[in-house]
Coordinates of C-alpha atoms in Angstrom, one line a residue:
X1 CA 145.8 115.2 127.6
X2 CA 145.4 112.0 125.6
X3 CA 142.4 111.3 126.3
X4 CA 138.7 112.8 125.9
X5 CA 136.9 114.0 129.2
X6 CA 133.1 113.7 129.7
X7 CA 131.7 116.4 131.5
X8 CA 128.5 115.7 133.4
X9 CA 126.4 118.2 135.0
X10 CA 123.9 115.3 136.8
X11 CA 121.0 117.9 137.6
X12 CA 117.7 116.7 139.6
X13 CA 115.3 119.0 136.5
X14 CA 118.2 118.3 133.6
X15 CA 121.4 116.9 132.2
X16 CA 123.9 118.8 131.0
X17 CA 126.8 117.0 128.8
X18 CA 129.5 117.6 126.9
X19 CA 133.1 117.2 125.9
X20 CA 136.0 119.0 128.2
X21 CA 137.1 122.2 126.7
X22 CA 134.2 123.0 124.7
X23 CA 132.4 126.5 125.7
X24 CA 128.9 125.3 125.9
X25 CA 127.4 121.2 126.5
X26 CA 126.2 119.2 123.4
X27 CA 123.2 117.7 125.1
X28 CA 121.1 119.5 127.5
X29 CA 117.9 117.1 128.4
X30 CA 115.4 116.9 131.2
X31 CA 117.1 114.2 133.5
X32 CA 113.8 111.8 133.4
X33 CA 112.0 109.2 131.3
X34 CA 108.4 110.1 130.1
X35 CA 105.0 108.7 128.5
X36 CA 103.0 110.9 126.7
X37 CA 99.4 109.6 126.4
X38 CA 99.7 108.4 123.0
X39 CA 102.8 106.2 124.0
X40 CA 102.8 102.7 125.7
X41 CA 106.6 103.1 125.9
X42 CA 108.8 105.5 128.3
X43 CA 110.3 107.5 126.1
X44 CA 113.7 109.9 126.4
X45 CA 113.1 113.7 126.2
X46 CA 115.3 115.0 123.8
X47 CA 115.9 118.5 121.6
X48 CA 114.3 116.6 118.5
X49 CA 110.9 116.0 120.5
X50 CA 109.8 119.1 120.6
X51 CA 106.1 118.7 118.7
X52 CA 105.3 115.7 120.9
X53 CA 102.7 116.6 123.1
X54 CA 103.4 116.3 126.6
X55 CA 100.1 117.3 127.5
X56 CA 100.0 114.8 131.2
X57 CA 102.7 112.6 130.4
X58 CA 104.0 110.5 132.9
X59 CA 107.7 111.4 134.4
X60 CA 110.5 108.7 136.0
X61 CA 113.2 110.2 137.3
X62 CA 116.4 108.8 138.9
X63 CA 117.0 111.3 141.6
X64 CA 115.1 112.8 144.1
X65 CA 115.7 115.2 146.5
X66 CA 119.0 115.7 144.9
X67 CA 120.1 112.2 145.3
X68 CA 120.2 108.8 143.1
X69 CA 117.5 106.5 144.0
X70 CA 117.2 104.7 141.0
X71 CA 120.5 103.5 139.4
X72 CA 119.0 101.4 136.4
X73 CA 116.7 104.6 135.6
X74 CA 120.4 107.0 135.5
X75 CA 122.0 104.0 133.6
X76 CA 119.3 104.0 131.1
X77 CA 119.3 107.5 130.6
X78 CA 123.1 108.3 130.5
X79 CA 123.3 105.3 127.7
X80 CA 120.9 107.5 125.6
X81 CA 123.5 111.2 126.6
X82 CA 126.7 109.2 126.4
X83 CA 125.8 107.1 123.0
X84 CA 124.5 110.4 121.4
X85 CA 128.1 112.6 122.7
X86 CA 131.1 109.4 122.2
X87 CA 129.5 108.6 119.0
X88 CA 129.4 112.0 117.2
X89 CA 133.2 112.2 118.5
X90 CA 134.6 108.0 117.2
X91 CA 135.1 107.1 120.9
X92 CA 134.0 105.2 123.4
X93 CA 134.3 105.1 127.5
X94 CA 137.0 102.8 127.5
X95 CA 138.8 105.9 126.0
X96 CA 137.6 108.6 127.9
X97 CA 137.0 110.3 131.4
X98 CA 134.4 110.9 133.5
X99 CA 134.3 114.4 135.0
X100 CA 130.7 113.7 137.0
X101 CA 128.9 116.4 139.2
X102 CA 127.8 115.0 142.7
X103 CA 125.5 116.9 145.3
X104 CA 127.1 118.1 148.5
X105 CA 126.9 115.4 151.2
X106 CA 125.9 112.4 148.9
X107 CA 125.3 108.9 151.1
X108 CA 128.3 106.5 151.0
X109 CA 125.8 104.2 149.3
X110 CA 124.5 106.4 146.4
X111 CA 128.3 107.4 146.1
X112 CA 129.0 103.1 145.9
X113 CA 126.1 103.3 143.4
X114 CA 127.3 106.0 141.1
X115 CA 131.0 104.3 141.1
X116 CA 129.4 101.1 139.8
X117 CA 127.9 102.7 137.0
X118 CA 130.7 104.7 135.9
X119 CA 133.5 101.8 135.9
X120 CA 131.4 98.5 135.7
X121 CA 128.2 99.3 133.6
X122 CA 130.2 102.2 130.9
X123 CA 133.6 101.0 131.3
X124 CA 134.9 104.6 131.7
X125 CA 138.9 104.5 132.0
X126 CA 138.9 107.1 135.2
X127 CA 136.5 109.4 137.0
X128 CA 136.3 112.5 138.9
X129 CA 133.6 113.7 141.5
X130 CA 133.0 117.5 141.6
X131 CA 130.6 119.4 143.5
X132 CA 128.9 122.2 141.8
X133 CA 130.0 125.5 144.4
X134 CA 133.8 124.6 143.5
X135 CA 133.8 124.6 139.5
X136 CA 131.0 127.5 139.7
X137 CA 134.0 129.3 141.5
X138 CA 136.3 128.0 139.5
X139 CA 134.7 129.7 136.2
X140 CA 133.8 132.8 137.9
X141 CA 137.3 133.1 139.1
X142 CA 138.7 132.8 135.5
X143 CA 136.0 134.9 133.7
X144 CA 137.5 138.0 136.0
X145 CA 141.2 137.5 137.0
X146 CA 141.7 140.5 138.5
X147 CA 138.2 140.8 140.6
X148 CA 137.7 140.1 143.8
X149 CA 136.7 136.0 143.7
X150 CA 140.1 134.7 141.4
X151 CA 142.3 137.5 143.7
X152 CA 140.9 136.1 147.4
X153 CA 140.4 132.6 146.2
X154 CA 137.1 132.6 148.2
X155 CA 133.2 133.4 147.2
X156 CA 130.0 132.0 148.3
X157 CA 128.2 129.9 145.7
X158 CA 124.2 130.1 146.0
X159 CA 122.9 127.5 143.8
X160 CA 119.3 127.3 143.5
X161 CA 118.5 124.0 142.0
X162 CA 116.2 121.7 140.7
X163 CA 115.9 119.9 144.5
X164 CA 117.5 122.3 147.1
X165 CA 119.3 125.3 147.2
X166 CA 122.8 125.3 148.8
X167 CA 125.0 128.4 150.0
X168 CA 128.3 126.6 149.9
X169 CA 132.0 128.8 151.0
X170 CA 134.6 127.9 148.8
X171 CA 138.0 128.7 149.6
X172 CA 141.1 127.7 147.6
X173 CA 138.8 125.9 145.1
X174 CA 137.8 123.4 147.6
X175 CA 134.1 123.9 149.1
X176 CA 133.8 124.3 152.8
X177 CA 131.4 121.1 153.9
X178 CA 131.5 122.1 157.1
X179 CA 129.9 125.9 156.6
X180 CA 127.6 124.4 153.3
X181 CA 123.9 125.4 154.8
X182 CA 121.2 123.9 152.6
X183 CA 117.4 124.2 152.4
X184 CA 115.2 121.8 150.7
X185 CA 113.2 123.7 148.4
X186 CA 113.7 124.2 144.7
X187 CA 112.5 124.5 141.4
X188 CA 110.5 121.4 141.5
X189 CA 108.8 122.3 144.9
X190 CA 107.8 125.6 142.9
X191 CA 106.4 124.0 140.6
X192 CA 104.6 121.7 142.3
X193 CA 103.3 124.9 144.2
X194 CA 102.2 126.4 141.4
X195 CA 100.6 123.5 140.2
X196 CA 98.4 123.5 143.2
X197 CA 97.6 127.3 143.3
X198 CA 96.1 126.8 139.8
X199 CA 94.9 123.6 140.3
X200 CA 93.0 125.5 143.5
X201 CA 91.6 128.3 141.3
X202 CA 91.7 127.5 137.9
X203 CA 91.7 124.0 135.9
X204 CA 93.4 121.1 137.0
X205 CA 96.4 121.0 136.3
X206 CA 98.1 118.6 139.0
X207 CA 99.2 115.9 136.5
X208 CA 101.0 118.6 134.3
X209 CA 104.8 119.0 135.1
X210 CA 106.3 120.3 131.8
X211 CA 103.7 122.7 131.0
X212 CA 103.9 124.4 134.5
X213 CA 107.4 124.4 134.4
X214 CA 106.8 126.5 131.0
X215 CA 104.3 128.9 132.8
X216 CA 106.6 129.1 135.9
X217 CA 109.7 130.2 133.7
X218 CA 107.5 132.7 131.6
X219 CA 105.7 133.8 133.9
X220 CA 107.1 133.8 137.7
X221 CA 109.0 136.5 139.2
X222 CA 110.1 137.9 142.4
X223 CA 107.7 140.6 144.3
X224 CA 110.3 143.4 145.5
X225 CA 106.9 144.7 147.9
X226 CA 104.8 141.4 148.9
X227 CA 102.1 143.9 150.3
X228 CA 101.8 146.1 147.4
X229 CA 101.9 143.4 144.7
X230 CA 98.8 141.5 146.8
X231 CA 96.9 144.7 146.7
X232 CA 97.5 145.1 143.1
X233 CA 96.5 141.5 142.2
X234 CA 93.2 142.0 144.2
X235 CA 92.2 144.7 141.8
X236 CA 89.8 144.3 138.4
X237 CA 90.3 144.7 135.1
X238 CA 93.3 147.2 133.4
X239 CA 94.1 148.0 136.6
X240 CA 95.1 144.5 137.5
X241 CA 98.9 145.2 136.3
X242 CA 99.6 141.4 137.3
X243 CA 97.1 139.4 135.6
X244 CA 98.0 137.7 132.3
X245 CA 96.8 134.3 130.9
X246 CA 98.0 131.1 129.1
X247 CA 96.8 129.2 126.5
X248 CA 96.7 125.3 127.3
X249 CA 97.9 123.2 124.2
X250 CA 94.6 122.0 122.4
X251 CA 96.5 118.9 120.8
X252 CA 95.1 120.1 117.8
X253 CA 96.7 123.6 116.6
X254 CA 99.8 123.8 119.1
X255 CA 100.6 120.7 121.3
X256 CA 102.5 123.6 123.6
X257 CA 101.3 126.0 125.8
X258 CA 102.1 129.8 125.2
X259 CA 101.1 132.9 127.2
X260 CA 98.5 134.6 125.4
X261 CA 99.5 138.1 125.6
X262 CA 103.8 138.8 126.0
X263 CA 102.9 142.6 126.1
X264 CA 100.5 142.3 128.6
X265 CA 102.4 139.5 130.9
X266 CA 105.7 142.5 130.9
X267 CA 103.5 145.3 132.2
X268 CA 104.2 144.6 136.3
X269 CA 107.9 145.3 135.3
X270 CA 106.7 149.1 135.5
X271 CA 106.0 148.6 139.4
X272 CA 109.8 148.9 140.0
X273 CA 110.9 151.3 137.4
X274 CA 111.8 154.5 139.7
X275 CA 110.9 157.9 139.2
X276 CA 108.6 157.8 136.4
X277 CA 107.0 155.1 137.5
X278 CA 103.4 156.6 137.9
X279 CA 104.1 157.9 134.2
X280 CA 104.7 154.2 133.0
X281 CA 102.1 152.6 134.7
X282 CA 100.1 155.8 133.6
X283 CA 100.8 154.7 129.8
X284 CA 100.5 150.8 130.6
X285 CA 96.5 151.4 131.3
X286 CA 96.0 153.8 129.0
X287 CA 94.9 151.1 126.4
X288 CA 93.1 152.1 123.4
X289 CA 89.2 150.6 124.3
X290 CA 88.3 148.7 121.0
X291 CA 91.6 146.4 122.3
X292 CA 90.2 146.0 125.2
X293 CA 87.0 144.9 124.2
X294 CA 88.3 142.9 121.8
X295 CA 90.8 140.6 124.6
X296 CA 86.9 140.5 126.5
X297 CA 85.2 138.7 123.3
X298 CA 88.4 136.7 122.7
X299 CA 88.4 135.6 126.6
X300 CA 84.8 134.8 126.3
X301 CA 85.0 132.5 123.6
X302 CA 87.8 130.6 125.1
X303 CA 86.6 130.8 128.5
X304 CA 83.7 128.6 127.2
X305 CA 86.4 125.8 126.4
X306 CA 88.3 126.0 129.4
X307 CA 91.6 126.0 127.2
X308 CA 93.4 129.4 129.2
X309 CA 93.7 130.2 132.5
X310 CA 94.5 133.3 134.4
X311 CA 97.6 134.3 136.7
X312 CA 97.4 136.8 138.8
X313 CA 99.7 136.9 142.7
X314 CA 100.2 133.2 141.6
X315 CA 103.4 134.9 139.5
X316 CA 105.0 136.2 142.7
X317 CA 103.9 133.8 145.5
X318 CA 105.6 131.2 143.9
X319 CA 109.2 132.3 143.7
X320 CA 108.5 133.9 147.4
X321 CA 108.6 130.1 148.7
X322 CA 112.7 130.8 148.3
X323 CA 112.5 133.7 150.7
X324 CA 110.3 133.0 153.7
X325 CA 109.6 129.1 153.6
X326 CA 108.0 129.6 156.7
X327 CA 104.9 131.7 155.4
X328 CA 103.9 128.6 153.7
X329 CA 104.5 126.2 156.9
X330 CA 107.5 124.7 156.1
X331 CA 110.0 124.6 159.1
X332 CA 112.8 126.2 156.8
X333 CA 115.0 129.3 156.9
X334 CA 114.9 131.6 153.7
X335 CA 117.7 132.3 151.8
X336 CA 119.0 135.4 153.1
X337 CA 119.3 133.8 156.5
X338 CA 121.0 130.7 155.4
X339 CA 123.7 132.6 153.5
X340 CA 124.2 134.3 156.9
X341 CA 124.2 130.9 158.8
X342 CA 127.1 130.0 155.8
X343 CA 129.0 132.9 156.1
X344 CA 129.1 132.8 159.9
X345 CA 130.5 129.5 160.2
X346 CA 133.4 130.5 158.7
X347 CA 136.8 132.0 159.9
X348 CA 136.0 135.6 160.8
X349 CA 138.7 136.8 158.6
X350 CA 137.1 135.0 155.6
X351 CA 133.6 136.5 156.2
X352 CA 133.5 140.5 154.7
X353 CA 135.3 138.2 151.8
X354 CA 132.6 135.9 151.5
X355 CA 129.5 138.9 151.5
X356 CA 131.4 140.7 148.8
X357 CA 131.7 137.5 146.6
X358 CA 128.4 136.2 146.5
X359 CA 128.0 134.2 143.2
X360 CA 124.1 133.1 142.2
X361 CA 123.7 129.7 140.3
X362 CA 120.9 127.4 139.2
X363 CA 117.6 127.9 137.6
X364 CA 116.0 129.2 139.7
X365 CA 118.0 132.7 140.2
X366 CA 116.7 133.3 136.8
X367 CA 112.9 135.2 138.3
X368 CA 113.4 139.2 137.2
X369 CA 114.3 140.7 140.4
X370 CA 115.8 137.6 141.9
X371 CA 119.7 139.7 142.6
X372 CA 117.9 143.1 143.9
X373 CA 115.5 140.8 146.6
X374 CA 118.2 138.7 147.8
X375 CA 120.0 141.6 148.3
X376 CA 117.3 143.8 150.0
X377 CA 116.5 141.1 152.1
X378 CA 120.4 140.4 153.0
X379 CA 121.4 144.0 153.4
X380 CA 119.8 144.2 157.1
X381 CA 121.5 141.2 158.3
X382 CA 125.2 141.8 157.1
X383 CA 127.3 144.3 159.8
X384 CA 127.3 147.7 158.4
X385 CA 130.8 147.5 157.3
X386 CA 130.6 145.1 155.4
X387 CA 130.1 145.4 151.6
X388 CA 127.3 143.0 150.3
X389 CA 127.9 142.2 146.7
X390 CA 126.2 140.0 144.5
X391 CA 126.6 138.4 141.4
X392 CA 124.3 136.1 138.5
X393 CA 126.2 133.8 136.3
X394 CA 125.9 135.0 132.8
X395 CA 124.0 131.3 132.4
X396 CA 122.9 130.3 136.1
X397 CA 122.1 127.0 133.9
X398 CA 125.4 126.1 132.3
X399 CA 127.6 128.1 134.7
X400 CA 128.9 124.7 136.6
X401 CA 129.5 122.7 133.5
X402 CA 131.5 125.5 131.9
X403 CA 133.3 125.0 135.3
X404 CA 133.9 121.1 134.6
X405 CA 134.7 121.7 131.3
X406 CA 137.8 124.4 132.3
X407 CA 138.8 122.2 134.9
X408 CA 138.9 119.0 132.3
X409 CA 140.9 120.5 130.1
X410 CA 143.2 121.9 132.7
X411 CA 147.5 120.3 132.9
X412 CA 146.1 118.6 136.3
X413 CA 143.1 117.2 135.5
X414 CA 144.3 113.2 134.7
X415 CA 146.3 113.2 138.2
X416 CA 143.5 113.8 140.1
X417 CA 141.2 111.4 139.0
X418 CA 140.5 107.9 139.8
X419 CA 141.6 105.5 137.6
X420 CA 139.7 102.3 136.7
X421 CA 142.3 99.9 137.8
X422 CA 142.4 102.0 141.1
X423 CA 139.0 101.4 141.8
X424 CA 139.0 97.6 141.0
X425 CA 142.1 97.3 143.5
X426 CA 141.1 99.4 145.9
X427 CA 137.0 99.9 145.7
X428 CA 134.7 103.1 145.7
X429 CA 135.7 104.1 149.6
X430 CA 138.9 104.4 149.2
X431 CA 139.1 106.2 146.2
X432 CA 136.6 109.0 147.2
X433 CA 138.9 109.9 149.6
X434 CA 141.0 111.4 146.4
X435 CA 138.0 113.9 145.5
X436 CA 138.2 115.7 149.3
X437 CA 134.7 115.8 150.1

């Protein structure tokens, strides 16, 4: 092709861009603006501002809910991601394509919206609109040629995102709108959730996005027995296999939180371990004493300056919001159920296809444990003969950019975009009809 694509993975939590036909993005960023309290300016988050502390900085963010609400806030910050990518590379969006990620079932006016950017505010020279179950097919399907997904042409894309999570059928490369079931929970609601079960218990922490995203990714994971893991996080001491704690950034010696103890933050992964399970948790406990007394005078002293906290059935709660919504009074099905709702809206014919090509995407599939629930929890309400298979993306976080980029560098991609002049003769509606959605 003879000209350079942009590939743009929009994300709600983060960006991810990059050039078409490279393996891996060159900018992956939070997609926000933030102050930090030492700044009177928004600032953008990039990988060099790591030792800035970010202890209750303020956040702006363009989407919400998984849609645009803000388009001077996304112009600003794709300016920063495009300047930092067309520069490295000698040219500019005059030159290039858009290939531009778009939520399932976006409003003709955030669609008008993200049009104007693209062609009026960069100047891009043509565009394409993807939604992220179709190129996360499309790079499954051409990781395995011979499985199951690239030979039927059909899987069922969960992607568990920043907003919502979708479980989208997509046949033929082209996702099936009208069997896409959707619930709206994701990892920011976790968050927030956490936030407010240690905000509850702990130390305030309500004002504190980044650094409970940190202790969510650390530190979360998903129960494979709720009852069992409550009973165990209602216990004292050693015996408490669940409890672990992390260190708040002092401003001083590390302007990022950490967990205190890695070791000691692993040890539930025993619970689920099989046979010689009562061995391992056996050995777990069996700490030698002067340790232990030694963790009890270093808790002490930093109890007194309230710089840790605790976790304890915080870890598994949280990521259990994905499974039964409804335990936490939200009028939502769990995930297991809406893949079923998906599945069944579809051709019977497609549907044993569509259970034995389940493909898990998004940030949030990354909790230990998060394939073996789902799949627990599914197994009862599949038909017996049908196979249930299910499989993570070897990066559930780049896994539909990798999909852009294959499909920008494909012999097809400049015919099936929109081209500038197009959309100046013709406007946004008529040219979103191109992109079948």
């Amino acid at each position: 092709m003879q000209q350079n694509v942009v590939v743009l993975d929009n994300g709600g939590g983060l960006i991810k861009a990059g050039l078409g036909g490279d393996r891996d993005p060159s900018t992956i960023i939070p997609n926000c603006l933030y102050r930090p309290l030492s700044s009177k300016k928004w600032l953008h988050p990039s990988p060099s501002s790591d030792p800035i502390d970010l202890t209750s900085a303020a956040i702006r963010r363009p989407i919400d809910r998984g849609y645009l609400i803000n388009p001077d806030l996304q112009r600003d910050i794709w300016a920063h991601v495009f300047s930092s990518i067309l520069h490295t590379h000698h040219v500019g969006p005059a030159h290039s394509a858009l290939l531009l990620t778009e939520p399932l079932f976006a409003l003709p006016s955030v669609q008008r919206a993200t049009d104007e950017l693209v062609f009026e505010d960069f100047n891009f020279a043509a565009l394409y609109v993807a939604d992220s179950p179709s190129l996360t097919h499309l790079y499954e399907a051409s990781r395995r040629p011979t499985g199951l997904i690239s030979r039927a042409q059909c899987s069922l894309v969960v992607d568990c995102g920043f907003s919502f999570t979708h479980a989208a059928p997509v046949f033929q490369n082209f996702t099936l709108n009208y069997a896409a079931k959707r619930i709206d929970l994701g990892g920011k609601a976790l968050t927030n959730y956490l936030k407010e079960l240690v905000s509850y218990r702990s130390v305030n922490v309500m004002d504190e996005t980044f650094l409970m995203d940190d202790v969510k990714e650390k530190l979360c994971f998903v129960s494979m027995d709720v009852a069992r893991d409550l009973r165990i996080a209602k216990k004292s001491g050693k015996e408490n296999l669940l409890r672990c704690t992390y260190v708040l950034p002092d401003g001083v010696t590390h302007t990022k939180g950490f967990v205190k103890d890695p070791d000691e933050a692993q040890r539930h992964m025993a619970l689920d371990e099989g046979d010689d399970q009562s061995q391992k948790l056996g050995t777990s406990m069996d700490w030698d004493q002067a340790q232990v007394t030694e963790k009890i005078e270093e808790r002490k002293k930093t109890d007194l300056t309230k710089n840790e906290f605790d976790l304890t059935n915080e870890r598994f709660l949280v990521p259990e919001m994905i499974f039964h919504p409804a335990d936490l009074g939200m009028n939502q099905a769990g995930l297991a159920e809406c893949i079923v709702r998906a599945v069944s809206s579809c051709h019977p014919h497609l549907q044993p296809l569509l259970y034995q090509s389940i493909v898990l995407t998004g940030g949030s599939t990354l909790f230990p444990r998060f394939t073996q629930r789902l799949e627990r929890e599914l197994r009862p309400l599949v038909p017996d003969d049908f196979q249930v298979k299910i499989t993570s993306q070897e990066d559930p976080i780049l896994g539909v950019w990798r999909g852009g980029s294959l499909l920008a560098s494909s012999p097809d991609f400049e015919g099936m975009c929109v081209t500038k002049a197009e959309y100046e003769e013709l406007g946004s509606a008529r040219c979103r009809r191109r992109f079948f959605h």
